[in-house]
PDB file of C-alpha atoms in Angstrom:
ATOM      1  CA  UNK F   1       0.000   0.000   0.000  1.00 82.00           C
ATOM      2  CA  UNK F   2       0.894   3.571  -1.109  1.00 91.00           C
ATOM      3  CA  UNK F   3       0.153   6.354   1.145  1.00 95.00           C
ATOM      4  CA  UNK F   4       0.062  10.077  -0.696  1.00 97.00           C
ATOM      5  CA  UNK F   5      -0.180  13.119   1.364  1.00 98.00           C
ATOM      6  CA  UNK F   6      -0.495  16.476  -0.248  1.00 98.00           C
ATOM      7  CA  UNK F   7       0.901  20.104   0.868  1.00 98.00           C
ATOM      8  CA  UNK F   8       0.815  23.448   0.154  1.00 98.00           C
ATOM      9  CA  UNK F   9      -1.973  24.579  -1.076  1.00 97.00           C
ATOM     10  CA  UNK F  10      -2.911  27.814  -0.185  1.00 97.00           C
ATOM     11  CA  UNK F  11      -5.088  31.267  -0.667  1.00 98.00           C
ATOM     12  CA  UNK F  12      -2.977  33.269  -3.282  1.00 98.00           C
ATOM     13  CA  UNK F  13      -4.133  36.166  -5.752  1.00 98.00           C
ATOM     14  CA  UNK F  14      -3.659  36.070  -9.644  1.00 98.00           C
ATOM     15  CA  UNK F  15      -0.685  35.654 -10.809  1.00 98.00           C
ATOM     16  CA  UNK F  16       1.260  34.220  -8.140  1.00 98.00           C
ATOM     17  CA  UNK F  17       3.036  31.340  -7.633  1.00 98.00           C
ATOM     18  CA  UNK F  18       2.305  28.002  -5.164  1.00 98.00           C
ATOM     19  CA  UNK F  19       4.647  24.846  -5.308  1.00 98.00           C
ATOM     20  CA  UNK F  20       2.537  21.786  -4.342  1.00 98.00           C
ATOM     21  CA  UNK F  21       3.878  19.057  -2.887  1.00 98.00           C
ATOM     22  CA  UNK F  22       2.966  15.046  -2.658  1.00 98.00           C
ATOM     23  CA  UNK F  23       4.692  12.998   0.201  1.00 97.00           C
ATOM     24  CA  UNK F  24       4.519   8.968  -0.882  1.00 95.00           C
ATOM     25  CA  UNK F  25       4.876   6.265   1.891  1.00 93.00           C
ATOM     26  CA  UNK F  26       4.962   2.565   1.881  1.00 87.00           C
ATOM     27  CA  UNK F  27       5.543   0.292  -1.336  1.00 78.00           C
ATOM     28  CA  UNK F  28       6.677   3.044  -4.062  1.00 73.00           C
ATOM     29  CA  UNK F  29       8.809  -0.710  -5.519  1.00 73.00           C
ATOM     30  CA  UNK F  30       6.087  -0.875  -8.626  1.00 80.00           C
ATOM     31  CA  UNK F  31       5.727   2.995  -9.706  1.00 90.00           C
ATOM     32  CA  UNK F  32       5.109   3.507 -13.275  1.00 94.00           C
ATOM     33  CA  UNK F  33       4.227   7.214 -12.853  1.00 96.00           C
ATOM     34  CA  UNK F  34       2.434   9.765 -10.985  1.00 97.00           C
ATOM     35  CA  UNK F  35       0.075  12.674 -11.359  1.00 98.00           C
ATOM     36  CA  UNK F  36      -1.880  15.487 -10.088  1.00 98.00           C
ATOM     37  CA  UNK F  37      -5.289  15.873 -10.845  1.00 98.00           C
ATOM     38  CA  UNK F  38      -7.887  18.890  -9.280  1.00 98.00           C
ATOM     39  CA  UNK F  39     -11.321  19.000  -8.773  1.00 98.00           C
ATOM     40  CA  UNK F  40     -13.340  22.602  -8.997  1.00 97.00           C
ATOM     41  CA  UNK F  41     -16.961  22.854  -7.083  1.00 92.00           C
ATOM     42  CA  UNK F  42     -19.302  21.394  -8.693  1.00 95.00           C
ATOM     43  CA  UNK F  43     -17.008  19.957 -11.361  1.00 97.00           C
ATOM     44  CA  UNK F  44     -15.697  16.539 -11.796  1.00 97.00           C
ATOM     45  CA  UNK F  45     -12.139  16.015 -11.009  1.00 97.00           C
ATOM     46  CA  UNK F  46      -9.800  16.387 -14.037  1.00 98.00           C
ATOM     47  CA  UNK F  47      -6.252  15.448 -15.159  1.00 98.00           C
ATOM     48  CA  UNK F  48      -3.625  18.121 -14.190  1.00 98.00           C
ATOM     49  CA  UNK F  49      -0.221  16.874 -15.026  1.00 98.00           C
ATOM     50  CA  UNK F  50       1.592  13.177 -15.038  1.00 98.00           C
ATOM     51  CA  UNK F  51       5.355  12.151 -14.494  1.00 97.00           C
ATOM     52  CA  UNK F  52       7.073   8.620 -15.390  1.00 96.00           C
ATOM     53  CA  UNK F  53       8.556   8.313 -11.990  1.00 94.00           C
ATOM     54  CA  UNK F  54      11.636   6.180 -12.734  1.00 92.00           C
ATOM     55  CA  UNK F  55      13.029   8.876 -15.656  1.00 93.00           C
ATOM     56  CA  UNK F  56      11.239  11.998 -13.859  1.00 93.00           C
ATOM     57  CA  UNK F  57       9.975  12.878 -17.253  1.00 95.00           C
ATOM     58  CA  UNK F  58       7.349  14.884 -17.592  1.00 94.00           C
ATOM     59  CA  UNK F  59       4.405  12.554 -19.296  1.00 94.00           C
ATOM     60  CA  UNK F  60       1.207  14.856 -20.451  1.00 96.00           C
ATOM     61  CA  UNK F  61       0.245  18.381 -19.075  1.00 98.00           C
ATOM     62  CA  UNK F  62      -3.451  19.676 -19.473  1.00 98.00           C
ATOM     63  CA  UNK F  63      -3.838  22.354 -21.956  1.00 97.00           C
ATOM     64  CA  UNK F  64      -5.189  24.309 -19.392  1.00 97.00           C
ATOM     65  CA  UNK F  65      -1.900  24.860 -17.776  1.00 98.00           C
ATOM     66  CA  UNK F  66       0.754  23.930 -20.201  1.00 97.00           C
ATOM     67  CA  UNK F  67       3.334  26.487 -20.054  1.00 97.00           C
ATOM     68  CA  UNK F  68       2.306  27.473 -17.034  1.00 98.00           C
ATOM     69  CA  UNK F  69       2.848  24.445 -14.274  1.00 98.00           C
ATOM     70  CA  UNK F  70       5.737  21.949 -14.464  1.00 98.00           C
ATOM     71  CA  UNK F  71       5.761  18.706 -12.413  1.00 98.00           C
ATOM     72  CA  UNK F  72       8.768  17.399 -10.920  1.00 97.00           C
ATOM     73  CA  UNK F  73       9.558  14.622  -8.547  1.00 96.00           C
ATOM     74  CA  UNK F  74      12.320  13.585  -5.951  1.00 95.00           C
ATOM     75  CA  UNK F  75      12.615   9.664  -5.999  1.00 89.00           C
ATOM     76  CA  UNK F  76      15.477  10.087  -3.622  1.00 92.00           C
ATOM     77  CA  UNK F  77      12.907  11.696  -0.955  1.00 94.00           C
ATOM     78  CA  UNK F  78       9.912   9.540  -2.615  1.00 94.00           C
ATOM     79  CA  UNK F  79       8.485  13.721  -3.267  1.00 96.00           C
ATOM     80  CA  UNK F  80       6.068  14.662  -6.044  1.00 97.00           C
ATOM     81  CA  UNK F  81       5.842  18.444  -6.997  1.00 98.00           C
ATOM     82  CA  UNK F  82       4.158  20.557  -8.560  1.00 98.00           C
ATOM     83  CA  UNK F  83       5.330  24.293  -9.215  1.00 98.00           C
ATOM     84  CA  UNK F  84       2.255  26.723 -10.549  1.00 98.00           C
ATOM     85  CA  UNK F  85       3.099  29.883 -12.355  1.00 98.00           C
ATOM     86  CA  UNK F  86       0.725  32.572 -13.226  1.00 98.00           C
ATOM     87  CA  UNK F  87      -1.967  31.168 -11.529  1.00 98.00           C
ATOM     88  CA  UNK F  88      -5.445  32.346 -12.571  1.00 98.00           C
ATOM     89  CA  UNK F  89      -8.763  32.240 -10.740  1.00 97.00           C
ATOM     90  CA  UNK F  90     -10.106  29.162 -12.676  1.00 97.00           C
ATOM     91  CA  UNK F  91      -7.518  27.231 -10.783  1.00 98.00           C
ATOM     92  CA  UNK F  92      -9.204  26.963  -8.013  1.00 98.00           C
ATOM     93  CA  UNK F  93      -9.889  23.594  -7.019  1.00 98.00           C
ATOM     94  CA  UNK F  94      -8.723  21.130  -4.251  1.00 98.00           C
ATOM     95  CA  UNK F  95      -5.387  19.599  -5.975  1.00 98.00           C
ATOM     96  CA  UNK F  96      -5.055  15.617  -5.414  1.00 98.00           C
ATOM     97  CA  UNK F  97      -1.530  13.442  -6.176  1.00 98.00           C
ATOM     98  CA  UNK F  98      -1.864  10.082  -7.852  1.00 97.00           C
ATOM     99  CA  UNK F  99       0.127   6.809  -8.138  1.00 96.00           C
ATOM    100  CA  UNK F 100      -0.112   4.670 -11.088  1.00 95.00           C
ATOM    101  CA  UNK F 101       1.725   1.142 -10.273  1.00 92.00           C
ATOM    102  CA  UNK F 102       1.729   0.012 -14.315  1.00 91.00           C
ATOM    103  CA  UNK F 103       1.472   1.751 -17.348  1.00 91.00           C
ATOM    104  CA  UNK F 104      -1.919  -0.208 -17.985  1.00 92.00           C
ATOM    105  CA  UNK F 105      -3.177   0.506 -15.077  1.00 91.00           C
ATOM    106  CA  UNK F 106      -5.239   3.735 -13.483  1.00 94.00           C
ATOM    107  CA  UNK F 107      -4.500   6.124 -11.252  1.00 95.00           C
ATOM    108  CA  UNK F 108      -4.872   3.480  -8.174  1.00 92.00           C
ATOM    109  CA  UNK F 109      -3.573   5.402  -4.965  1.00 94.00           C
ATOM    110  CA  UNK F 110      -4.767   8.911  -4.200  1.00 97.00           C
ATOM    111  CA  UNK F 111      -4.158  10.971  -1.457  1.00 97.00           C
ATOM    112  CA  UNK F 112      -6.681  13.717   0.366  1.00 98.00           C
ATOM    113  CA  UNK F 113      -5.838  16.743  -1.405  1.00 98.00           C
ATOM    114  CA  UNK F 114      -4.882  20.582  -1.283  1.00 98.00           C
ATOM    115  CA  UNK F 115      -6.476  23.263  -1.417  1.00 98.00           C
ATOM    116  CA  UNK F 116      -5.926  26.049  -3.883  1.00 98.00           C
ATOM    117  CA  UNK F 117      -7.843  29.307  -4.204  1.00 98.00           C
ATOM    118  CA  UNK F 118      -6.546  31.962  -6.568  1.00 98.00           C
ATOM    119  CA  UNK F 119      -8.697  35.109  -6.263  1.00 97.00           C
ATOM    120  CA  UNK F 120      -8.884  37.698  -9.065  1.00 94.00           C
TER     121      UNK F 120
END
């Protein structure tokens, strides 16, 4: 079992910066890649950003925030990031880190998200 725990979300205004982070505990032996996803009110959760954890390549961004986030991860510290630029008030959403154990397989372990509230 994987345990994620996200930090550092936060109330910031447009156009500022948050780094996210995603602590992962337990059996990180079978990691094909990682993610953040975020979830608006009243909207269902979406994809944010995914890593291949072994390279710490960069997999798929969003278009909503391609040029504008970059994920990153620390395998030595088992650490997921996630550094937002130029955020904008339709970021808002609680921000959740995901584990992916295959390539085949779905986002299986999820942690209890961040909150992020950009306000205009």
């Amino acid at each position: 079992q994987v345990q994620l725990v996200e930090s550092g979300g936060g109330l910031v205004q447009a156009g500022d910066s948050l780094r996210l982070s995603c602590a992962a505990s337990g059996r990180m032996v079978s990691t094909y890649a990682m993610g953040w996803f975020r979830q608006a009110p009243g909207k269902e959760r979406e994809f944010v950003a995914a890593l291949l954890w072994s390279a710490g390549r960069p997999l798929q961004y969003s278009d909503s925030v391609k040029g504008r986030f970059a994920i990153s991860r620390d395998n030595f510290k088992n650490m997921l990031y996630l550094q937002m630029n130029s955020l904008k008030p339709e970021d808002t959403a609680v921000y959740y880190c995901a584990l992916k154990a295959a390539k085949i397989a779905d986002f299986g372990s999820w942690g209890r998200g961040t909150q992020v509230t950009v306000s205009s």
